[in-house]
DNA sequence: GCTAGAATGTAATATCGTAACACTTATTTG
DNA sequence: CAAATAAGTGTTACGATATTACATTCTAGC
C-alpha cells in the first residue's frame, strides 16, 4: 500500500520510469517523450489526475495543448498496463506494478485523491463465482473503494 | 440474476414501481411525477441508460427538457436506493431490491447493456480486509464487471 | 390562507472525451 | 539507401456528461 506510506519519492519516480522503460523495450513499445512525460506526471503524485490536469502540465511545458494529446498518451499507458483509469473519478493513476494485464482493486481517498492498489485476486474470485452462476462471462472488472486514507483520517475527523 | 432471464416484464415494472411507492410512503419521500416516470423509464429496460437518454424520453413526454431535471430525479433515486449509478458507463439502472443502503456488484453486458445485480457480500469482505491492512477506511465501493450476458454470448460469439 | 421548505424551470457553463484529417517521424522492406 | 508503410503528433471541431445559480412553483404543516 505504497501510496499511503512516506518514502523517497524522487527515487521512487526514477526507478519506476526506468522499470517502464525496460518493459517498453522488451515489448517493443515506443515510450515517446510525451508518453514518458505523462507517465512522470502521474508518478509525481500517487494521486488520481484528470486528463485535463495532465494536459495543463503538458501545455505549460510546451508539449501539446489539445485534449487528444493527453488522451492518446493516457490511453497508451492504460492499454499497456503502465497506468490505470479510475472509472469513478474519470481520472488516471500510474500503475504500481508495471506488469501487463493486471487489474487491481483501488483504494481512493476522497479527501486527497491518493490511490493505492490492492490485490484483487480474492475479490475477483468471488465475483467470478457469482457471475458463472448467472451464465455471465466476465471480461473486465472495475473494483474501486472510496474512503479516507490514514493521513486524512487524522487530518479530517 | 433477474435481468438475464425472460419474464413478464409488464408485471415486473408494475410491481416494482408499487414497491418503491410503498417504500417512499413509509420513509416520507416524495415520489413526484418526474421521479416516478424516471424510475419507470429505468425499469422498462433492465438496461443501463445515460442521463441524456432519460432526459430525451422525458422531453418527448413534455416532462422537462433541461439536464438538471433528469439529474435531479436520478440523484433522488440513487440517494434513496431506488436506482444505482454505473460508474464505468456514466449510466443509471433501476435497483432490483429497493431496500435502502445496499451496494451490490454489477454484471454489465458490453453488447446489450443489460445489467444484473449480484451479491457483493463476499467481494466486499475481501476488499474490507485488504483495506484494513492499509489503514484505509472504506466508505463506498463500486464493483462493476463487464462482459457478455448469456444471450449475447450466443448472438455474438 | 400563510409560510417554510421542497421541487421544478431555465440559462449558462464547466468538465470529460472523441472523430476526422493533415502532417511528421520512425520502421520496414525492396 | 530510398521508397513504402506504419506509427505518432498537431489541430479543429464537436459530442457527451454534469453542475451552478437563480427564479418560480408546489406542498405540507400550521
XYZ file of C-alpha atoms (C1' of nucleotides) in Angstrom:
374
model
C 0.000 0.000 0.000
C 2.884 2.134 -1.046
C 0.863 5.230 -1.763
C -0.154 5.694 1.854
C 3.348 5.469 3.256
C 6.073 8.073 3.201
C 9.002 7.175 1.041
C 11.772 8.659 -1.076
C 9.626 9.885 -3.851
C 12.317 11.212 -6.162
C 13.889 7.806 -6.231
C 10.516 6.150 -6.490
C 9.664 8.033 -9.669
C 13.055 7.353 -11.161
C 13.046 3.628 -10.578
C 9.531 3.308 -11.830
C 10.150 5.201 -15.028
C 13.183 3.001 -15.544
C 11.090 -0.096 -14.996
C 8.582 1.030 -17.575
C 11.383 1.845 -19.988
C 12.670 -1.669 -19.668
C 9.246 -3.158 -20.145
C 8.677 -0.974 -23.178
C 11.934 -2.004 -24.736
C 11.219 -5.664 -24.068
C 7.779 -5.403 -25.596
C 8.841 -3.171 -28.483
C 6.642 -0.308 -27.376
C 7.602 3.276 -28.019
C 7.808 5.330 -24.870
C 7.933 8.652 -26.714
C 8.714 11.948 -24.945
C 5.057 12.796 -24.462
C 4.163 9.376 -23.162
C 7.140 9.351 -20.882
C 6.325 12.788 -19.547
C 2.691 11.841 -18.916
C 3.881 8.798 -17.009
C 6.160 11.010 -14.910
C 3.333 13.434 -14.240
C 1.195 10.588 -12.968
C 4.055 9.218 -10.907
C 4.869 12.555 -9.330
C 1.794 12.168 -7.183
C 0.413 8.823 -6.182
C -2.804 10.584 -6.934
C -5.684 10.450 -9.326
C -5.317 13.077 -12.022
C -7.866 14.061 -14.623
C -6.887 14.095 -18.276
C -7.156 17.844 -18.311
C -4.891 18.167 -15.277
C -2.282 16.217 -17.174
C -2.924 18.284 -20.262
C -2.405 21.516 -18.335
C 1.029 20.350 -17.223
C 1.964 19.293 -20.722
C 0.818 22.618 -22.053
C 2.884 24.528 -19.507
C 5.913 22.675 -20.833
C 5.092 23.205 -24.488
C 4.401 19.541 -25.109
C 0.941 19.747 -26.608
C -2.101 21.817 -25.904
C -5.031 19.833 -27.212
C -7.061 17.134 -25.475
C -6.159 14.321 -27.849
C -2.511 14.691 -26.927
C -3.251 13.841 -23.313
C -5.850 11.190 -24.063
C -3.652 9.400 -26.540
C -0.767 9.198 -24.128
C -3.036 8.101 -21.297
C -4.695 5.502 -23.494
C -1.313 4.134 -24.428
C -0.255 3.874 -20.795
C -3.520 2.254 -19.759
C -3.575 -0.144 -22.684
C -0.142 -1.460 -21.845
C -0.622 -1.625 -18.111
C 1.562 1.328 -17.130
C -1.387 3.287 -15.758
C -4.987 2.676 -14.743
C -8.186 4.526 -15.246
C -10.333 5.169 -12.200
C -13.855 4.983 -13.504
C -15.477 6.586 -10.514
C -13.441 9.730 -10.951
C -12.748 9.829 -14.632
C -9.149 10.068 -13.622
C -5.867 8.273 -14.140
C -3.123 6.949 -11.927
C 0.256 5.388 -12.590
C 0.477 1.678 -12.077
C 2.312 0.343 -9.034
C 3.384 -2.922 -10.622
C 4.052 -2.325 -14.274
C 3.368 -5.817 -15.455
C 0.847 -6.029 -18.228
C -2.634 -7.317 -17.873
C -3.366 -6.980 -14.201
C -6.483 -5.323 -12.878
C -6.049 -4.443 -9.248
C -8.621 -3.109 -6.842
C -8.193 0.526 -5.864
C -8.423 2.355 -2.582
C -9.088 6.005 -3.365
C -9.012 8.728 -0.741
C -11.938 11.075 -1.223
C -10.052 13.839 0.504
C -6.589 13.926 -1.034
C -7.170 11.642 -4.040
C -4.286 9.386 -3.055
C -4.694 5.993 -4.656
C -3.372 2.642 -3.558
C -3.572 -0.574 -5.485
C -4.780 -3.607 -3.615
C -4.638 -7.213 -4.615
C -7.910 -8.101 -6.282
C -7.460 -11.840 -6.540
C -9.859 -12.721 -3.743
C -12.381 -10.198 -4.873
C -12.172 -11.303 -8.475
C -12.632 -14.928 -7.471
C -15.783 -14.132 -5.525
C -17.100 -12.139 -8.447
C -16.301 -14.824 -10.993
C -18.198 -17.372 -8.972
C -21.298 -15.212 -8.803
C -21.075 -14.447 -12.500
C -20.733 -18.033 -13.577
C -23.917 -18.846 -11.710
C -25.684 -16.349 -13.927
C -24.020 -17.604 -17.092
C -22.290 -14.256 -17.403
C -18.823 -14.149 -18.913
C -16.673 -11.509 -17.232
C -14.118 -9.776 -19.411
C -13.004 -6.981 -17.099
C -13.857 -5.893 -13.588
C -13.538 -2.485 -12.001
C -13.213 -2.577 -8.240
C -12.871 0.827 -6.662
C -13.303 1.651 -2.986
C -13.525 5.224 -1.824
C -12.972 6.450 1.685
C -10.288 8.031 3.816
C -6.607 7.238 3.733
C -4.752 7.032 7.050
C -3.426 10.585 6.832
C -6.795 12.117 6.048
C -8.490 10.175 8.834
C -6.309 12.132 11.234
C -6.492 15.440 9.381
C -10.264 15.495 8.832
C -12.037 13.503 11.536
C -29.906 -12.624 -11.874
C -33.306 -11.497 -12.972
C -32.153 -9.237 -15.765
C -30.750 -12.098 -17.829
C -33.878 -14.229 -17.699
C -37.076 -13.798 -19.634
C -40.025 -12.809 -17.528
C -43.314 -10.932 -17.609
C -41.892 -7.507 -17.871
C -45.106 -5.506 -17.761
C -45.928 -7.055 -14.435
C -42.338 -6.709 -13.298
C -42.369 -2.945 -13.838
C -45.708 -2.593 -12.149
C -44.822 -4.489 -9.013
C -41.528 -2.738 -8.709
C -42.991 0.721 -9.034
C -45.527 -0.286 -6.415
C -42.749 -1.494 -4.129
C -40.933 1.809 -4.441
C -44.164 3.668 -3.813
C -44.640 1.788 -0.572
C -41.068 2.411 0.469
C -41.410 6.085 -0.332
C -44.589 6.395 1.693
C -43.012 4.587 4.611
C -39.943 6.814 4.511
C -41.880 10.023 3.817
C -40.196 10.571 0.485
C -41.968 12.314 -2.333
C -42.143 10.164 -5.436
C -43.219 13.049 -7.680
C -44.421 12.526 -11.270
C -40.993 13.197 -12.728
C -39.227 10.920 -10.280
C -41.781 8.218 -10.785
C -41.555 8.485 -14.530
C -37.764 8.336 -14.464
C -37.980 5.216 -12.340
C -40.356 3.675 -14.859
C -38.057 4.591 -17.716
C -35.200 2.826 -15.973
C -37.376 -0.166 -15.179
C -38.651 -0.514 -18.711
C -35.299 -1.923 -19.689
C -33.121 -3.774 -17.247
C -30.515 -1.778 -19.026
C -28.026 0.956 -18.327
C -29.335 4.297 -19.530
C -27.440 7.560 -19.706
C -28.894 10.655 -18.101
C -29.415 12.174 -21.522
C -31.273 9.088 -22.725
C -33.635 9.510 -19.812
C -33.880 13.217 -20.497
C -34.798 12.575 -24.126
C -37.716 10.406 -23.050
C -38.881 12.976 -20.530
C -38.657 15.668 -23.144
C -40.715 13.646 -25.612
C -43.438 13.498 -22.970
C -43.256 17.157 -22.069
C -41.884 16.475 -18.611
C -38.802 18.673 -18.681
C -36.182 19.476 -21.242
C -33.114 20.557 -19.286
C -30.336 18.373 -17.887
C -30.945 19.234 -14.222
C -34.430 17.758 -14.456
C -33.029 14.344 -15.292
C -30.047 14.564 -12.974
C -32.139 15.648 -10.010
C -34.565 12.783 -10.420
C -31.731 10.309 -10.916
C -29.886 11.663 -7.904
C -33.010 11.263 -5.808
C -33.460 7.672 -6.918
C -29.812 6.829 -6.351
C -29.653 8.580 -2.994
C -32.574 6.590 -1.667
C -31.555 3.270 -3.109
C -34.148 3.020 -5.880
C -31.530 3.136 -8.600
C -27.789 2.782 -8.989
C -25.161 4.612 -10.916
C -22.797 2.569 -13.059
C -19.549 4.452 -12.862
C -17.885 2.700 -15.758
C -20.590 3.822 -18.121
C -21.810 7.036 -16.610
C -25.204 5.417 -16.715
C -28.051 4.505 -14.417
C -30.106 1.433 -13.745
C -33.134 0.715 -11.573
C -32.474 -1.183 -8.399
C -33.507 -4.828 -8.213
C -34.077 -4.852 -4.464
C -35.355 -1.479 -3.412
C -34.089 -1.582 0.119
C -32.013 1.375 1.081
C -28.315 1.337 1.614
C -27.175 -1.698 -0.283
C -24.321 -1.566 -2.756
C -24.417 -4.600 -4.982
C -21.877 -5.700 -7.529
C -22.943 -5.326 -11.151
C -22.644 -7.546 -14.179
C -22.928 -5.353 -17.232
C -23.218 -6.719 -20.756
C -20.983 -4.777 -23.101
C -23.154 -5.730 -26.029
C -26.740 -5.060 -24.964
C -26.099 -3.048 -21.776
C -28.267 -5.393 -19.714
C -27.366 -5.135 -16.067
C -27.733 -7.678 -13.298
C -27.110 -7.092 -9.642
C -25.007 -9.635 -7.861
C -24.489 -10.139 -4.197
C -21.385 -8.243 -3.179
C -21.013 -9.523 0.352
C -18.100 -11.828 -0.342
C -16.387 -9.314 -2.536
C -16.881 -6.529 -0.038
C -15.493 -8.673 2.757
C -12.339 -9.429 0.790
C -11.942 -5.757 -0.004
C -12.509 -4.632 3.571
C -9.813 -6.976 4.766
C -7.274 -5.621 2.308
C -8.194 -2.072 3.174
C -7.899 -2.512 6.893
C -4.388 -3.798 6.411
C -3.547 -0.469 4.815
C -5.343 1.561 7.462
C -7.776 2.699 4.824
C -11.356 3.323 5.834
C -13.775 2.328 3.077
C -16.938 4.369 2.770
C -18.290 3.089 -0.532
C -17.185 0.506 -3.053
C -18.011 0.265 -6.729
C -17.764 -3.243 -8.117
C -18.609 -3.475 -11.772
C -17.854 -6.378 -14.073
C -18.255 -6.050 -17.801
C -18.556 -8.882 -20.261
C -21.185 -10.808 -22.177
C -24.586 -11.819 -20.876
C -25.860 -15.303 -21.766
C -27.962 -14.077 -24.688
C -25.156 -12.060 -26.249
C -22.677 -14.938 -25.883
C -24.884 -16.853 -28.300
C -25.686 -13.920 -30.549
C -22.143 -12.587 -30.912
C -19.588 -15.354 -30.445
C -54.581 31.207 3.854
C -49.686 31.704 5.230
C -45.303 30.250 5.441
C -41.160 27.403 5.119
C -39.085 24.016 2.723
C -39.022 21.099 -1.248
C -39.298 20.590 -6.018
C -39.128 22.324 -10.678
C -37.956 25.551 -14.830
C -34.299 27.634 -17.221
C -29.937 29.636 -18.732
C -25.438 29.349 -18.786
C -21.295 26.973 -18.353
C -17.985 23.542 -16.660
C -15.890 19.072 -17.405
C -14.824 14.921 -19.907
C -13.959 12.699 -24.250
C -13.703 11.709 -29.450
C -13.849 11.996 -34.735
C -11.505 13.437 -38.537
C -7.789 14.868 -41.170
C -3.260 16.943 -42.184
C 1.387 16.404 -41.168
C 5.706 14.436 -39.298
C 8.678 10.884 -37.691
C 10.086 6.040 -37.354
C 10.376 1.404 -39.223
C 10.348 -1.870 -42.698
C 11.426 -3.511 -46.970
C 12.713 -3.671 -51.899
C 19.765 3.902 -49.372
C 15.195 5.171 -50.996
C 10.531 4.239 -51.196
C 6.695 2.486 -48.880
C 4.301 1.777 -44.780
C 3.131 2.371 -40.173
C 3.053 4.927 -36.014
C 2.797 9.122 -33.662
C 1.609 14.098 -33.320
C -0.822 18.794 -34.237
C -5.150 20.890 -34.691
C -10.022 21.829 -35.424
C -14.226 20.939 -34.263
C -17.605 18.806 -31.817
C -20.208 15.459 -28.830
C -21.277 13.715 -24.272
C -21.649 14.219 -19.390
C -22.578 17.118 -15.431
C -23.134 21.270 -12.406
C -24.026 26.134 -10.654
C -27.075 29.589 -9.918
C -31.216 31.707 -9.560
C -36.171 32.354 -10.432
C -40.573 30.223 -9.852
C -44.000 26.908 -8.367
C -45.772 23.458 -5.494
C -46.769 21.183 -0.949
C -47.156 20.225 3.878
C -47.978 21.868 8.226
C -49.546 25.396 10.947
